[in-house]
Coordinates of N, CA and C in Angstrom, one line a residue:
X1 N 0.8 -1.2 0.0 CA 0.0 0.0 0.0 C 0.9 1.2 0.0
X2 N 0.5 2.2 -0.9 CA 1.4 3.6 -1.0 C 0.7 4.2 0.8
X3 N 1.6 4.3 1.1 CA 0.9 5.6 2.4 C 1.5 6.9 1.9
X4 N 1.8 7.6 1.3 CA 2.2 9.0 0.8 C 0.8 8.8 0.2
X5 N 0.3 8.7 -0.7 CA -1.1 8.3 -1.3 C -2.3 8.7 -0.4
X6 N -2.6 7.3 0.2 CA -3.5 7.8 1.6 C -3.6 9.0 2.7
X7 N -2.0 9.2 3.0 CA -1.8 10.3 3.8 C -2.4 12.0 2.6
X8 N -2.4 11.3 1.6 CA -2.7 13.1 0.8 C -4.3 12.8 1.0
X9 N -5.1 11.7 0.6 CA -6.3 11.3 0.5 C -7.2 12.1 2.0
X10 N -6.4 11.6 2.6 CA -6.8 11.6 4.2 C -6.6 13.1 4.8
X11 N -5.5 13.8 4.3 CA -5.4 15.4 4.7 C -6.4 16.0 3.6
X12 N -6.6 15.3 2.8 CA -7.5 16.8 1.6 C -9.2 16.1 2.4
X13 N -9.5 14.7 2.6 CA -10.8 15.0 3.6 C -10.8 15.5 4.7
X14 N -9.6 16.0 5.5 CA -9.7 16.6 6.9 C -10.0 17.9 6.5
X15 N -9.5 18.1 5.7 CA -9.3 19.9 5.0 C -10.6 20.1 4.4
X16 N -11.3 18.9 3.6 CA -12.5 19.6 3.0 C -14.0 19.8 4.0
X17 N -13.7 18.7 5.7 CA -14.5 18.9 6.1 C -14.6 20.4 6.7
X18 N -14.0 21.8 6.7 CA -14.5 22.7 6.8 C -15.7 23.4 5.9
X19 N -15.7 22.4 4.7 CA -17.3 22.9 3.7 C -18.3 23.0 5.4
X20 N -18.4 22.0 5.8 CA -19.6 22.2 7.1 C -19.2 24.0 7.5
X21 N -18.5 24.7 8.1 CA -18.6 25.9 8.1 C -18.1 27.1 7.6
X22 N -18.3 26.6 6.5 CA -18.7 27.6 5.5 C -20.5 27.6 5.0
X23 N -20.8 29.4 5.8 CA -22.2 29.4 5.7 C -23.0 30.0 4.3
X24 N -23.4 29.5 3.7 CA -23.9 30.2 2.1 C -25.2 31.4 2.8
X25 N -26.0 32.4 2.2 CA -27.0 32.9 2.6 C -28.4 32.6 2.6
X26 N -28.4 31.3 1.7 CA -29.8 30.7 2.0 C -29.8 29.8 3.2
X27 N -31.1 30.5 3.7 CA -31.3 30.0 5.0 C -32.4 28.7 4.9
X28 N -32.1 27.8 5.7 CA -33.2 26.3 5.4 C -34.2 26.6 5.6
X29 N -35.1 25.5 4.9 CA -36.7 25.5 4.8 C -37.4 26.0 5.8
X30 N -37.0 25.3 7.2 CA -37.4 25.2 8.4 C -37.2 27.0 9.3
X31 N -36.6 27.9 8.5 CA -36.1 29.3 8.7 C -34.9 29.6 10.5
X32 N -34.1 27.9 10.4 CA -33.8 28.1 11.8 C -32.1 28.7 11.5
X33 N -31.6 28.8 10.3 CA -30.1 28.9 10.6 C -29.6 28.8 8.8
X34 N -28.6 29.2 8.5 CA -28.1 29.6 7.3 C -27.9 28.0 6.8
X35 N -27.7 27.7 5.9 CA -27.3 26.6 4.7 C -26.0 26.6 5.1
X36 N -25.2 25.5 5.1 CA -24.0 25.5 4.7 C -23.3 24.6 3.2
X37 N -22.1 24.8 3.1 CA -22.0 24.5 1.8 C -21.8 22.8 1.7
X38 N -21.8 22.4 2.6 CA -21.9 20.8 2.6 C -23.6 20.5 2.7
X39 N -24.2 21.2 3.2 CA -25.1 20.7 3.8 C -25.9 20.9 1.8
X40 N -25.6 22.2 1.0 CA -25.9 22.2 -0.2 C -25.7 21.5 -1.6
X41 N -24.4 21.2 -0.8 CA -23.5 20.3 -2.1 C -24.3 19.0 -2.0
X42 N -25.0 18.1 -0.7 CA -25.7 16.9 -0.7 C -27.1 17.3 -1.2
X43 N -27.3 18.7 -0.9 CA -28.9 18.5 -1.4 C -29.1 18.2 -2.8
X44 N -27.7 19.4 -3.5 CA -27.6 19.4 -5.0 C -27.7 18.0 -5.8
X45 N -26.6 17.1 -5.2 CA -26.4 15.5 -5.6 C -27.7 15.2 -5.7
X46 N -28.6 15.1 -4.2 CA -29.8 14.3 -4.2 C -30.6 14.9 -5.0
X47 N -30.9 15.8 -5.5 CA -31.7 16.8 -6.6 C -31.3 15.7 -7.8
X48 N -30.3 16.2 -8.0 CA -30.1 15.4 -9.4 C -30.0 14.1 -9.6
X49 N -29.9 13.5 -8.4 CA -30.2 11.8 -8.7 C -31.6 12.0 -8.8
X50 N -32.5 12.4 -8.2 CA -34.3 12.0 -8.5 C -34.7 13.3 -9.5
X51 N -33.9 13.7 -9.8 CA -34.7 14.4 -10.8 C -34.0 14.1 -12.2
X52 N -32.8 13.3 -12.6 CA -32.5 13.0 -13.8 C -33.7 12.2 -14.2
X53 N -34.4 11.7 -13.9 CA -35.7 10.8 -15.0 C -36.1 12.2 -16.5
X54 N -36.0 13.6 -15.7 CA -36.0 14.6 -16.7 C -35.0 14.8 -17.6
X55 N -33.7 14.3 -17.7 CA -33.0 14.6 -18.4 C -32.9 13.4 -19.7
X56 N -31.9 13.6 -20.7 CA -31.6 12.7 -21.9 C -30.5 12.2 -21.8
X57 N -30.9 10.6 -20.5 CA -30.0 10.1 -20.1 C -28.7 9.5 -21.6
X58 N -29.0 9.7 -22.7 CA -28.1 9.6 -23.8 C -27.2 10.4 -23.7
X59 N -27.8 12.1 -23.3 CA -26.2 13.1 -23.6 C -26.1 13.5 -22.0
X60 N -26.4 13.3 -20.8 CA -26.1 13.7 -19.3 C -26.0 12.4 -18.4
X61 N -25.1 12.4 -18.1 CA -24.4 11.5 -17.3 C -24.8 11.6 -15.6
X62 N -25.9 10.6 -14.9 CA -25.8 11.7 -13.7 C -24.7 11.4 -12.9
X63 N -24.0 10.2 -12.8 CA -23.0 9.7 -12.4 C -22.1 11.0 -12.2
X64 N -21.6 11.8 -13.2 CA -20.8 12.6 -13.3 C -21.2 13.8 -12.3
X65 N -22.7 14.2 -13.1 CA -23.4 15.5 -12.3 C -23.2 15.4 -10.8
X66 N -23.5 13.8 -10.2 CA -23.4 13.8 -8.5 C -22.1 13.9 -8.0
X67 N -20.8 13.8 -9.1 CA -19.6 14.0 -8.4 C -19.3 15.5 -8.6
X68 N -19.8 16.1 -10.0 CA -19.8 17.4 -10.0 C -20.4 18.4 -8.8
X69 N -21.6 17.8 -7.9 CA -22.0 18.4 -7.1 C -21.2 18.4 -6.0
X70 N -20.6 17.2 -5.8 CA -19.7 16.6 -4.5 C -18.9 17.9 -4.7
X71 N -17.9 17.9 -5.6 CA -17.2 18.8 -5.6 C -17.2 20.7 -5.7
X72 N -18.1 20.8 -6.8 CA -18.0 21.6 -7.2 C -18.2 23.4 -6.1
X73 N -18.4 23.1 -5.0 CA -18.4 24.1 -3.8 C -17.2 23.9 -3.1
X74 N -16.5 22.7 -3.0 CA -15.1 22.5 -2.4 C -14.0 23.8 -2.5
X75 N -13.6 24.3 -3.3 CA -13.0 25.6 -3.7 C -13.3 26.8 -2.6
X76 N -14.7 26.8 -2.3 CA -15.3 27.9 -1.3 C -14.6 27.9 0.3
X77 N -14.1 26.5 0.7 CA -13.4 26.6 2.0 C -12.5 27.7 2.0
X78 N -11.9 27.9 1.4 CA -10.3 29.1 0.9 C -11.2 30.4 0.3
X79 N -11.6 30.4 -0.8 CA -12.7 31.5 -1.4 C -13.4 32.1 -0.8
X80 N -14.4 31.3 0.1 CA -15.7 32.0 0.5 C -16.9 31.6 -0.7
X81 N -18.2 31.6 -0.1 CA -19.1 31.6 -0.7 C -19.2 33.1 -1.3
X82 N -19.7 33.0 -2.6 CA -20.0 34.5 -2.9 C -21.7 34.9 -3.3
X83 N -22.2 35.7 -3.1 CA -23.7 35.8 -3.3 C -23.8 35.8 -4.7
X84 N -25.0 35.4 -5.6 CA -24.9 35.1 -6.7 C -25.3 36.4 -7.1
X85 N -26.0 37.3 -6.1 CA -26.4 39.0 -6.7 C -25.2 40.0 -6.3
X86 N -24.3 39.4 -5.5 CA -23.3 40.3 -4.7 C -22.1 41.2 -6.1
X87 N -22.6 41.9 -6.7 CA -21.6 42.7 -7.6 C -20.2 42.7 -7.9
X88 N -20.0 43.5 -6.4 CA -18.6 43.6 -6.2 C -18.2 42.1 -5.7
X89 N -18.5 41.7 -4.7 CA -18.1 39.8 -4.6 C -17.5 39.4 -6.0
X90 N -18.6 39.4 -6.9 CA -18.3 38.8 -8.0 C -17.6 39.2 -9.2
X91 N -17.0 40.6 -8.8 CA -15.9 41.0 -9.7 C -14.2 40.1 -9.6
X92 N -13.8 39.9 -8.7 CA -12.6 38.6 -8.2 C -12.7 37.7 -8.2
X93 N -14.4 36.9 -8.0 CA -14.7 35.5 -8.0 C -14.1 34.6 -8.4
X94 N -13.4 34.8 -9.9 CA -12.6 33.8 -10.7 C -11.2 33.7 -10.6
X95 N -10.6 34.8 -10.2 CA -9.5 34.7 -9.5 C -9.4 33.9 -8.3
X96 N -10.3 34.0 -7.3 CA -10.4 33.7 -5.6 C -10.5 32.0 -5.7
X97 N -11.6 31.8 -6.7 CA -11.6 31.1 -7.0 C -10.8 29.6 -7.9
X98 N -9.6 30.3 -8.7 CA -8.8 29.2 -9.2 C -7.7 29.2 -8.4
X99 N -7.0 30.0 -7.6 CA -6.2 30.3 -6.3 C -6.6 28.9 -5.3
X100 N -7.9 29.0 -4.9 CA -8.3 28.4 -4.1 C -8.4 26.4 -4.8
X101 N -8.4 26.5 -5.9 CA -8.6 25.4 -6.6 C -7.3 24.7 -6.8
X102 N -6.2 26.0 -7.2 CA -4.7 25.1 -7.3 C -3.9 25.0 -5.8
X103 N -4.6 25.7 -5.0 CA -4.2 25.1 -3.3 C -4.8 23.9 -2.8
X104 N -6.2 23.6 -3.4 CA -7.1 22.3 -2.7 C -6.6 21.4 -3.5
X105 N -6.6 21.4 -5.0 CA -6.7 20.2 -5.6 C -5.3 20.0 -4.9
X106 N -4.2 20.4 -5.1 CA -3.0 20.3 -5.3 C -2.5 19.2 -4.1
X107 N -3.8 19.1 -2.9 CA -3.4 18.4 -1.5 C -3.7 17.1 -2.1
X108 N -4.3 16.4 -3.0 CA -4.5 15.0 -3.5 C -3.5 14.0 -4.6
X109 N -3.4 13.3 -4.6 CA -2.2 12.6 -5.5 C -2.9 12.8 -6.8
X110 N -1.5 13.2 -7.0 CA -1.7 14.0 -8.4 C -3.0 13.8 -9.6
X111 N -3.4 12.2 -10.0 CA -4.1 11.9 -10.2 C -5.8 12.1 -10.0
X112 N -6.0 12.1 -8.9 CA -7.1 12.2 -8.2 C -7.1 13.9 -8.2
X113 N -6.1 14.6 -8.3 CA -6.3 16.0 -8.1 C -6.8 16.9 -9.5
X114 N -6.0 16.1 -10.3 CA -6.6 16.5 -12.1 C -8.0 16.2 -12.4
X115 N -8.2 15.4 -11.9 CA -10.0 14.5 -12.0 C -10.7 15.5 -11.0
X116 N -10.5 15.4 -9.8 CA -11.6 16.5 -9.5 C -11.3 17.9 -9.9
X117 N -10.3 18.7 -10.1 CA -10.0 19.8 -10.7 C -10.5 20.5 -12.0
X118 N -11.0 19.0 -13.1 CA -11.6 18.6 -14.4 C -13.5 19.0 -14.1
X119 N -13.4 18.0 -13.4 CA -14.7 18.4 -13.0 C -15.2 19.6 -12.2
X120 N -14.3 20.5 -11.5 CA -14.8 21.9 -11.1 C -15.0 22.8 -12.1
X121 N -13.9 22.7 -13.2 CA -13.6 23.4 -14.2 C -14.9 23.4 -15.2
X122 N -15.4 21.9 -15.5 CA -16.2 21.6 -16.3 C -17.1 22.4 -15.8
X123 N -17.9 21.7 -14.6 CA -19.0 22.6 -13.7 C -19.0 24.0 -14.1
X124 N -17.9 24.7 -13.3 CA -17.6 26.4 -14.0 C -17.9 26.6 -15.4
X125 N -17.6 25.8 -16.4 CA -17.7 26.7 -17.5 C -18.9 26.1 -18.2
X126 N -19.7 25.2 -17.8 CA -21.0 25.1 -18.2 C -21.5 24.8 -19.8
X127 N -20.6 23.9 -20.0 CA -20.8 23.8 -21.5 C -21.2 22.5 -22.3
X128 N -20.9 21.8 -21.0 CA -21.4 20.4 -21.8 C -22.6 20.1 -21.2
X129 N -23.4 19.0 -21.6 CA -24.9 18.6 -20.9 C -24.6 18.7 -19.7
X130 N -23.8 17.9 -19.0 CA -23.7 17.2 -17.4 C -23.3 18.5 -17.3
X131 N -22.7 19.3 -17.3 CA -22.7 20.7 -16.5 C -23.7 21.8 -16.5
X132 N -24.1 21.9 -17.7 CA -25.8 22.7 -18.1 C -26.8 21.9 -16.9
X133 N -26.9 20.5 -16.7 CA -28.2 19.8 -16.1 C -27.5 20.1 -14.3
X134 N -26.2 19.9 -13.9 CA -25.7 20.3 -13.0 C -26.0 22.0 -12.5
X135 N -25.3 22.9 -13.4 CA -25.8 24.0 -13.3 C -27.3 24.5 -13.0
X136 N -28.0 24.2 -13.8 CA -29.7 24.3 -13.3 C -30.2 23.5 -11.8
X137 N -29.6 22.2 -11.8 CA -30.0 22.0 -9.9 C -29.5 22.8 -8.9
X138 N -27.8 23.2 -9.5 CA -27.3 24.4 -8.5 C -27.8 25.7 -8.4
X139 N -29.2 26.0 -9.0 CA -30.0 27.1 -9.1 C -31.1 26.6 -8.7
X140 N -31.4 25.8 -8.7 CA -32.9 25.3 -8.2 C -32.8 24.7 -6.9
X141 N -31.9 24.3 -6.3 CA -31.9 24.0 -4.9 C -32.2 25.2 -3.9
X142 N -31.7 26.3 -4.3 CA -31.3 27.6 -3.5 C -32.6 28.2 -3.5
X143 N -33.0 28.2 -4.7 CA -34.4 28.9 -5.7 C -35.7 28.0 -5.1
X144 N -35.6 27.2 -4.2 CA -37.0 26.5 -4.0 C -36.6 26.8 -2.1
X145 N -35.7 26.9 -2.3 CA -35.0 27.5 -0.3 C -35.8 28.8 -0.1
X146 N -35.7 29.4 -1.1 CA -35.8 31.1 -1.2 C -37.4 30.9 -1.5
X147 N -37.8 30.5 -2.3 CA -39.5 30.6 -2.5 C -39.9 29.7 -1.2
X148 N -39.5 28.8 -0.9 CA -40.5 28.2 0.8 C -40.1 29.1 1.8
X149 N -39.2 30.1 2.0 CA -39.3 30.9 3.4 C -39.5 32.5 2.5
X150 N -40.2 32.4 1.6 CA -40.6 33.6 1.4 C -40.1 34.8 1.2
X151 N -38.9 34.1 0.1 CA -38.0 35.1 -0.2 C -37.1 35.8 0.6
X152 N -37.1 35.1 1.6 CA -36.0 35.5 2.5 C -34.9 35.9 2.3
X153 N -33.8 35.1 1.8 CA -32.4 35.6 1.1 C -32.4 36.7 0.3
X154 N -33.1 36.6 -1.3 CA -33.3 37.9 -2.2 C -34.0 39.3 -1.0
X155 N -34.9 39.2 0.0 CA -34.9 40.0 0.9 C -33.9 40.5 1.2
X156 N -33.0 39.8 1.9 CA -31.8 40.5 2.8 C -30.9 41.1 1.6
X157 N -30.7 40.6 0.3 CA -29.6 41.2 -0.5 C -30.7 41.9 -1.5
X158 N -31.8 42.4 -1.1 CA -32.4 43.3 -1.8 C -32.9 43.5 -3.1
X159 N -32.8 41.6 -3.7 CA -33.3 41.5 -4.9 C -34.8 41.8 -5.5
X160 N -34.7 42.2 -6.5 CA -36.2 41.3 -7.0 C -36.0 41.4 -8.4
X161 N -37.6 40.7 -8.5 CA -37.3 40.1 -10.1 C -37.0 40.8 -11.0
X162 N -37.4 42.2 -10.8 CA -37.0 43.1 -12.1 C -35.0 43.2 -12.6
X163 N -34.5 43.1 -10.8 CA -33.3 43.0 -11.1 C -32.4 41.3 -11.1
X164 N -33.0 40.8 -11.1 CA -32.5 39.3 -11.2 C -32.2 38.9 -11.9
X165 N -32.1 39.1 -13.1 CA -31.4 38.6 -14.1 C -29.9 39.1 -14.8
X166 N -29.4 37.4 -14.0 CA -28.0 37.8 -13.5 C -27.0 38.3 -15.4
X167 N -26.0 37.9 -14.9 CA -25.4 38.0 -16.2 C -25.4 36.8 -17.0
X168 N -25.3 35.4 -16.6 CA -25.1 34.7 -17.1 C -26.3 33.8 -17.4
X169 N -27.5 34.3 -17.6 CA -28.6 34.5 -18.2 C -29.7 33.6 -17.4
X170 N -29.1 33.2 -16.0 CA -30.6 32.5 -15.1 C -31.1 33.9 -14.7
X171 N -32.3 33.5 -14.5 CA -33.2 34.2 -13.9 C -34.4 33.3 -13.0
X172 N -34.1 33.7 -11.6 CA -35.2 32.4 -10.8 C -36.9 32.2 -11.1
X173 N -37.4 33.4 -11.6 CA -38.6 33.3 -12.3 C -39.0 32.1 -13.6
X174 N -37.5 32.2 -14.1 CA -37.9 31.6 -15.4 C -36.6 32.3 -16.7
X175 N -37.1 32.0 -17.8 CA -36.5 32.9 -18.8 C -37.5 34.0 -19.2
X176 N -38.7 33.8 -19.2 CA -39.6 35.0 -19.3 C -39.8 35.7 -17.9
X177 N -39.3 35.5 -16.9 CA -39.5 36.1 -15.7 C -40.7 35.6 -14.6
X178 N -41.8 35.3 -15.2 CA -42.9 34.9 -14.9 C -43.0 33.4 -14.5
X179 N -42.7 32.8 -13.4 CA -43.2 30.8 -13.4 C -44.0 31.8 -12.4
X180 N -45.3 30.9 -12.9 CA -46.8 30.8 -12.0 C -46.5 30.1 -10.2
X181 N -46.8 31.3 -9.1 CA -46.6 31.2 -7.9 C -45.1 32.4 -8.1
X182 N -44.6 32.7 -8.6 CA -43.2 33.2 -8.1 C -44.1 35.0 -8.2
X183 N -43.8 35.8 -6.8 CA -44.4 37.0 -7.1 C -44.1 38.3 -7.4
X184 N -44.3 39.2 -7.8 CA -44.2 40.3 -8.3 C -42.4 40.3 -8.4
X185 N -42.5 40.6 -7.2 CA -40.8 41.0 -6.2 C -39.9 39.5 -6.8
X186 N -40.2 38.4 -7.3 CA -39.8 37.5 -7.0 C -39.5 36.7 -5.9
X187 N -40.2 37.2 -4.5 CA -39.8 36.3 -3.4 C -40.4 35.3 -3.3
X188 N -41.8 35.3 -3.9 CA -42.5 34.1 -3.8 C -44.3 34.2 -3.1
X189 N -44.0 35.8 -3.0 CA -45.3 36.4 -2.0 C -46.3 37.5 -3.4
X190 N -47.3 37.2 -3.3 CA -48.1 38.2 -4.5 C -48.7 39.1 -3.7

C-alpha cells in the first residue's frame, strides 16, 4: 500500500471537512439557521439523482453530475461563498476562485487531483450537458429554499425580479420572468 497516497487522500478529507462551516446565505426551509456549503452540495447531488428521469440520459451522465455536485463548492473553503447578486463579490470570483482550486486540488495525488479539478472546471464553464443539467440543480436548490421561506435571502440582499437577471442569463422566475406562484418581487409572495 502507497501511504504518501493515503496520507494526501486523508489530509484533503480533513481539509475539505470545513465545507460544514462555510455558511452560504440561503437559509433552510425550516427558517432556523443559514445553509452550509456541505449541507448544499448533498442536497444538490440528491436533486439530481431524483430528478434525472427529466433529463436525456443519452447526452447527461448523472453519475458525473453527483460528483460534479460533491465537488464543485469545495474551492469555497479558501474562497468564500459569494452571493450570486453580490456585484462587487463577484468581480474577483474567478480569480479567488482558481487560487483556491490550485491550493485544494494540489493536497490530493496527483491523479485524483486533475479529476476532480476537471470536474470543477467543467462545472464552471457550463458547457457540456452534465454541467448545463448540474448547473440548473445548482440554481434550483437555492431557488426553491428562497421561495419556501418567502423570499428570505433575495430580501436581505435586496433582490427582486425586475433586477435578477444575473449575467449569465438565469433568472429564478424563469427565462420570461414569470413561473406561476413566483411574485411580483420574485420572493414568492403576491
Amino acid at each position: 500500500m502507497d501511504n504518501t497516497r493515503l496520507e494526501q487522500q486523508l489530509r484533503f478529507l480533513i481539509e475539505v471537512d470545513k465545507m460544514k462551516s462555510v455558511y452560504r446565505r440561503t437559509i433552510l426551509i425550516d427558517k432556523t439557521r443559514r445553509e452550509s456549503d456541505a449541507e448544499h452540495s448533498w442536497h444538490f447531488a440528491l436533486m439530481a439523482m431524483l430528478l434525472a428521469e427529466y433529463t436525456d440520459p443519452e447526452k447527461v451522465n448523472c453519475e458525473r453530475v453527483i460528483r460534479m455536485a460533491l465537488v464543485h463548492d469545495l474551492i469555497e473553503i479558501y474562497a468564500g461563498d459569494t452571493f450570486a447578486y453580490d456585484i462587487q463579490g463577484n468581480q474577483d470570483k474567478q480569480q479567488r476562485e482558481a487560487e483556491a482550486a490550485d491550493r485544494l486540488f494540489a493536497m490530493l495525488p496527483e491523479d485524483q487531483g486533475t479529476e476532480l479539478r476537471a470536474l470543477w472546471e467543467e462545472f464552471d464553464a457550463m458547457e457540456t450537458a452534465d454541467a448545463q443539467y448540474a448547473a440548473a440543480i445548482d440554481r434550483l436548490q437555492p431557488f426553491l429554499n428562497n421561495y419556501l421561506t418567502q423570499g428570505h435571502t433575495w430580501g436581505l440582499g435586496g433582490v427582486k425580479s425586475s433586477t435578477s437577471l444575473r449575467a449569465d442569463g438565469f433568472h429564478p422566475c424563469g427565462a420570461s420572468g414569470s413561473l406561476d406562484g413566483c411574485g411580483q418581487d420574485g420572493s414568492g409572495e403576491h
